[in-house]
Amino acid sequence: MIASDLRSGVERLGDMIAAAKTIVPFTGAGISTECGIPDFRSPGGVWTRNRPIPFDEFVASQDARDEAWRRRFAMEETFAAAKPGRGHRALASLYRAGKVPAVITQNIDNLHQNSGIAPDHVIELHGNTTYARCIGCGATYKLDWVKQRFDADGAAPDCTECGEPVKTATISFGQAMPEGEMQRATALSQACDLFIAIGSSLVVWPAAGFPMMAKNCGARLVIINREPTEQDDIADLVIRYDIGETLGPFVGN
């Protein structure tokens, strides 16, 4: 069912939330755009201006690593200024109410954690850009540490423990998906009775398989996204309106 207007969509969503025992939200870039975080894939998005740097290129080339970190630091002011939006706060309210055991997210901006959801209950399929990690031994580093060394000689630093490259703790194209997070997301999708996909185009696999998985396991499926998705036809409710306006009424509930 595609909501004919925002009000009826919100009312229907409210009824479904009230009836559900276990809600699993699945969030994409659209939930963070009102926070000032740009959508990577949409027209005018970051990737229309800069070609993504694949993981194998990052590993093989110092120039690629330098460029990757130059881009990240160019975005630092944007990420640092971003605060959780109405969508994040609404999910945090449902989390505090015991309706949401965890959030599955494709986002890397840490805004779910900042909204009050415990870090252990934010399943980051694509990692997190607010800190860095060695691709060899997994040692973690603060971005300030990376920037000090980058500014000193203009080169991306290597790990002080094992000498391998240090990159943002995100999943790049060609890099393996995090096994533990995928397993947790699978278990949640199979166990919930309401799955809400929010702000995701549902085109990036294997992450896009979770809404379908939940539906196949008996959950109701809601998709909140301005643009149509390939899974709209299997959803119980589709709301093609602004995410903040759609979820705003649930902030504080």
Short mmCIF file of C-alpha atoms in Angstrom, two decimals:
data_model
loop_
_atom_site.label_atom_id
_atom_site.label_comp_id
_atom_site.label_asym_id
_atom_site.label_seq_id
_atom_site.Cartn_x
_atom_site.Cartn_y
_atom_site.Cartn_z
CA MET A 1 0.00 0.00 0.00
CA ILE A 2 1.38 3.39 -1.02
CA ALA A 3 0.25 6.15 1.34
CA SER A 4 -1.90 8.66 -0.56
CA ASP A 5 -0.83 11.51 1.72
CA LEU A 6 1.51 12.14 4.62
CA ARG A 7 -1.16 12.20 7.31
CA SER A 8 -2.70 8.86 6.41
CA GLY A 9 0.77 7.34 6.06
CA VAL A 10 1.81 8.52 9.53
CA GLU A 11 -1.45 7.26 11.06
CA ARG A 12 -1.04 3.85 9.44
CA LEU A 13 2.59 3.69 10.55
CA GLY A 14 1.55 4.59 14.10
CA ASP A 15 -0.94 1.73 14.17
CA MET A 16 1.71 -0.71 12.94
CA ILE A 17 4.24 0.50 15.52
CA ALA A 18 1.68 0.16 18.31
CA ALA A 19 0.83 -3.40 17.26
CA ALA A 20 4.44 -4.53 16.88
CA LYS A 21 6.45 -6.25 19.57
CA THR A 22 9.87 -6.13 17.91
CA ILE A 23 10.71 -3.38 15.40
CA VAL A 24 13.90 -3.41 13.37
CA PRO A 25 14.77 -0.14 11.60
CA PHE A 26 17.10 -0.28 8.60
CA THR A 27 18.49 3.13 7.70
CA GLY A 28 20.22 4.61 4.67
CA ALA A 29 21.56 8.00 3.63
CA GLY A 30 18.13 9.61 3.42
CA ILE A 31 17.70 9.74 7.20
CA SER A 32 20.80 11.94 7.55
CA THR A 33 20.30 14.43 4.73
CA GLU A 34 18.30 16.80 6.95
CA CYS A 35 21.32 16.75 9.27
CA GLY A 36 23.55 18.14 6.53
CA ILE A 37 25.19 14.84 5.57
CA PRO A 38 25.13 14.61 1.74
CA ASP A 39 23.75 11.58 -0.06
CA PHE A 40 26.62 9.87 -1.89
CA ARG A 41 24.64 8.36 -4.77
CA SER A 42 21.97 10.90 -5.69
CA PRO A 43 22.42 13.48 -8.48
CA GLY A 44 24.81 16.08 -7.13
CA GLY A 45 26.01 13.67 -4.46
CA VAL A 46 29.63 13.17 -3.47
CA TRP A 47 30.20 10.32 -5.92
CA THR A 48 29.01 12.38 -8.88
CA ARG A 49 31.91 14.75 -8.17
CA ASN A 50 34.56 12.29 -7.01
CA ARG A 51 34.97 8.69 -8.15
CA PRO A 52 34.95 6.32 -5.17
CA ILE A 53 38.36 4.83 -4.36
CA PRO A 54 38.10 1.02 -4.34
CA PHE A 55 39.71 -0.92 -1.52
CA ASP A 56 42.33 -2.63 -3.70
CA GLU A 57 43.41 0.75 -5.07
CA PHE A 58 43.66 2.17 -1.54
CA VAL A 59 45.88 -0.74 -0.50
CA ALA A 60 48.11 -0.61 -3.57
CA SER A 61 48.68 3.12 -3.98
CA GLN A 62 50.07 5.73 -1.59
CA ASP A 63 48.58 8.39 -3.86
CA ALA A 64 45.14 6.80 -3.49
CA ARG A 65 45.52 6.70 0.29
CA ASP A 66 46.58 10.34 0.35
CA GLU A 67 43.58 11.31 -1.79
CA ALA A 68 41.20 9.27 0.37
CA TRP A 69 42.32 11.06 3.50
CA ARG A 70 42.31 14.46 1.77
CA ARG A 71 38.66 13.89 0.88
CA ARG A 72 37.81 12.74 4.39
CA PHE A 73 39.36 15.77 6.04
CA ALA A 74 37.59 18.03 3.56
CA MET A 75 34.32 16.60 4.92
CA GLU A 76 35.27 16.87 8.59
CA GLU A 77 33.44 20.15 9.20
CA THR A 78 30.25 18.65 7.75
CA PHE A 79 30.41 15.48 9.85
CA ALA A 80 31.44 17.34 13.01
CA ALA A 81 28.55 19.80 12.74
CA ALA A 82 25.86 17.17 12.09
CA LYS A 83 23.37 16.48 14.87
CA PRO A 84 20.75 13.70 14.99
CA GLY A 85 17.63 14.60 13.02
CA ARG A 86 13.97 13.87 13.68
CA GLY A 87 14.30 10.40 12.17
CA HIS A 88 17.22 9.49 14.43
CA ARG A 89 15.45 10.88 17.50
CA ALA A 90 12.24 9.01 16.71
CA LEU A 91 14.09 5.70 16.48
CA ALA A 92 15.91 6.50 19.72
CA SER A 93 12.51 7.04 21.38
CA LEU A 94 11.29 3.66 20.18
CA TYR A 95 14.57 2.14 21.37
CA ARG A 96 14.13 3.60 24.86
CA ALA A 97 10.54 2.32 24.90
CA GLY A 98 11.81 -1.21 24.32
CA LYS A 99 10.29 -1.57 20.87
CA VAL A 100 13.60 -1.46 18.97
CA PRO A 101 16.34 -3.88 20.09
CA ALA A 102 18.88 -2.52 17.59
CA VAL A 103 19.21 -0.47 14.42
CA ILE A 104 20.74 -1.79 11.20
CA THR A 105 22.35 1.03 9.25
CA GLN A 106 24.19 1.62 6.00
CA ASN A 107 25.30 5.00 7.32
CA ILE A 108 28.78 5.84 8.59
CA ASP A 109 28.05 9.11 10.43
CA ASN A 110 27.61 7.93 14.07
CA LEU A 111 24.31 9.85 14.37
CA HIS A 112 22.36 6.89 15.73
CA GLN A 113 24.84 6.61 18.59
CA ASN A 114 24.65 10.36 19.14
CA SER A 115 20.85 10.13 19.36
CA GLY A 116 21.11 7.89 22.42
CA ILE A 117 21.19 4.36 21.02
CA ALA A 118 23.96 2.31 22.64
CA PRO A 119 26.87 1.71 20.24
CA ASP A 120 26.52 -2.05 20.73
CA HIS A 121 22.97 -1.76 19.39
CA VAL A 122 23.90 0.07 16.19
CA ILE A 123 24.81 -2.49 13.54
CA GLU A 124 26.99 -0.65 11.04
CA LEU A 125 27.06 -2.58 7.78
CA HIS A 126 29.34 -0.06 6.09
CA GLY A 127 31.46 0.95 9.05
CA ASN A 128 32.02 4.31 10.72
CA THR A 129 33.88 7.36 9.45
CA THR A 130 34.40 9.04 12.82
CA TYR A 131 37.54 7.04 13.63
CA ALA A 132 40.26 5.11 11.80
CA ARG A 133 41.45 1.52 11.78
CA CYS A 134 44.55 -0.32 10.56
CA ILE A 135 43.61 -2.63 7.68
CA GLY A 136 46.19 -5.13 8.91
CA CYS A 137 46.01 -5.65 12.68
CA GLY A 138 42.79 -3.71 13.29
CA ALA A 139 44.29 -1.18 15.71
CA THR A 140 42.05 1.89 16.06
CA TYR A 141 43.11 5.52 15.83
CA LYS A 142 41.46 8.86 16.43
CA LEU A 143 41.12 11.09 13.40
CA ASP A 144 43.18 13.78 15.14
CA TRP A 145 46.13 11.37 15.22
CA VAL A 146 45.82 10.73 11.48
CA LYS A 147 45.44 14.43 10.66
CA GLN A 148 48.51 15.46 12.63
CA ARG A 149 50.65 13.05 10.66
CA PHE A 150 48.91 13.82 7.36
CA ASP A 151 49.43 17.58 7.82
CA ALA A 152 53.07 17.07 8.78
CA ASP A 153 54.15 15.55 5.46
CA GLY A 154 51.05 15.33 3.28
CA ALA A 155 51.05 11.53 3.35
CA ALA A 156 48.55 9.09 4.81
CA PRO A 157 50.15 7.39 7.83
CA ASP A 158 50.72 3.71 8.44
CA CYS A 159 49.96 1.76 11.59
CA THR A 160 52.50 2.18 14.40
CA GLU A 161 51.89 -1.44 15.44
CA CYS A 162 52.27 -3.38 12.19
CA GLY A 163 53.11 -0.88 9.44
CA GLU A 164 49.97 -1.51 7.35
CA PRO A 165 47.86 1.38 5.97
CA VAL A 166 45.36 3.17 8.21
CA LYS A 167 41.95 4.08 6.73
CA THR A 168 38.64 5.33 8.02
CA ALA A 169 36.77 2.50 9.73
CA THR A 170 34.40 2.25 6.77
CA ILE A 171 33.76 -0.46 4.21
CA SER A 172 35.02 0.53 0.75
CA PHE A 173 34.04 -0.92 -2.61
CA GLY A 174 35.71 -4.30 -2.95
CA GLN A 175 36.19 -4.72 0.79
CA ALA A 176 34.53 -7.65 2.56
CA MET A 177 31.36 -6.92 4.50
CA PRO A 178 31.80 -7.24 8.29
CA GLU A 179 30.86 -10.83 9.12
CA GLY A 180 29.67 -10.25 12.67
CA GLU A 181 27.44 -7.35 11.71
CA MET A 182 25.94 -9.29 8.81
CA GLN A 183 25.14 -12.20 11.11
CA ARG A 184 23.49 -9.93 13.68
CA ALA A 185 21.48 -8.12 11.01
CA THR A 186 20.31 -11.45 9.62
CA ALA A 187 19.16 -12.67 13.02
CA LEU A 188 17.28 -9.44 13.74
CA SER A 189 15.61 -9.42 10.33
CA GLN A 190 14.41 -12.98 10.81
CA ALA A 191 13.06 -12.39 14.32
CA CYS A 192 11.21 -9.05 14.08
CA ASP A 193 7.52 -8.54 13.40
CA LEU A 194 7.92 -5.05 11.89
CA PHE A 195 10.82 -4.02 9.63
CA ILE A 196 11.09 -0.35 8.66
CA ALA A 197 13.44 0.59 5.81
CA ILE A 198 14.18 4.32 6.05
CA GLY A 199 16.00 6.46 3.51
CA SER A 200 17.60 3.62 1.58
CA SER A 201 17.41 3.15 -2.17
CA LEU A 202 17.62 -0.62 -1.49
CA VAL A 203 19.99 -1.18 -4.41
CA VAL A 204 23.20 -2.01 -2.54
CA TRP A 205 23.50 -5.72 -1.91
CA PRO A 206 23.77 -7.75 0.23
CA ALA A 207 22.39 -5.12 2.63
CA ALA A 208 19.28 -4.60 0.47
CA GLY A 209 18.30 -8.20 1.11
CA PHE A 210 17.32 -7.63 4.74
CA PRO A 211 13.87 -6.07 4.11
CA MET A 212 12.95 -8.97 1.85
CA MET A 213 14.32 -11.44 4.40
CA ALA A 214 12.17 -9.94 7.15
CA LYS A 215 9.09 -10.01 4.93
CA ASN A 216 9.71 -13.64 4.00
CA CYS A 217 9.96 -14.51 7.71
CA GLY A 218 6.52 -13.06 8.42
CA ALA A 219 7.28 -9.45 9.39
CA ARG A 220 5.33 -6.47 8.13
CA LEU A 221 7.47 -4.26 5.91
CA VAL A 222 7.37 -0.46 5.78
CA ILE A 223 9.47 1.56 3.32
CA ILE A 224 9.96 5.27 3.92
CA ASN A 225 11.83 6.85 1.02
CA ARG A 226 11.19 9.81 -1.25
CA GLU A 227 11.95 7.82 -4.39
CA PRO A 228 10.43 4.47 -5.40
CA THR A 229 12.42 1.32 -4.63
CA GLU A 230 12.44 -2.10 -6.23
CA GLN A 231 10.89 -3.56 -3.08
CA ASP A 232 7.86 -1.26 -2.86
CA ASP A 233 5.62 -3.93 -4.35
CA ILE A 234 6.21 -6.33 -1.43
CA ALA A 235 5.84 -3.69 1.29
CA ASP A 236 2.78 -3.43 3.52
CA LEU A 237 3.17 0.34 3.60
CA VAL A 238 5.19 2.74 1.43
CA ILE A 239 5.56 6.39 2.49
CA ARG A 240 7.17 8.62 -0.14
CA TYR A 241 7.39 11.74 1.95
CA ASP A 242 10.08 13.59 3.90
CA ILE A 243 11.61 11.31 6.54
CA GLY A 244 11.79 13.97 9.22
CA GLU A 245 8.13 14.91 8.74
CA THR A 246 7.10 11.25 8.65
CA LEU A 247 8.93 10.22 11.82
CA GLY A 248 8.76 13.54 13.64
CA PRO A 249 5.46 12.67 15.36
CA PHE A 250 7.18 9.71 17.03
CA VAL A 251 9.95 11.74 18.64
CA GLY A 252 9.49 11.48 22.38
CA ASN A 253 6.75 8.87 22.20
#
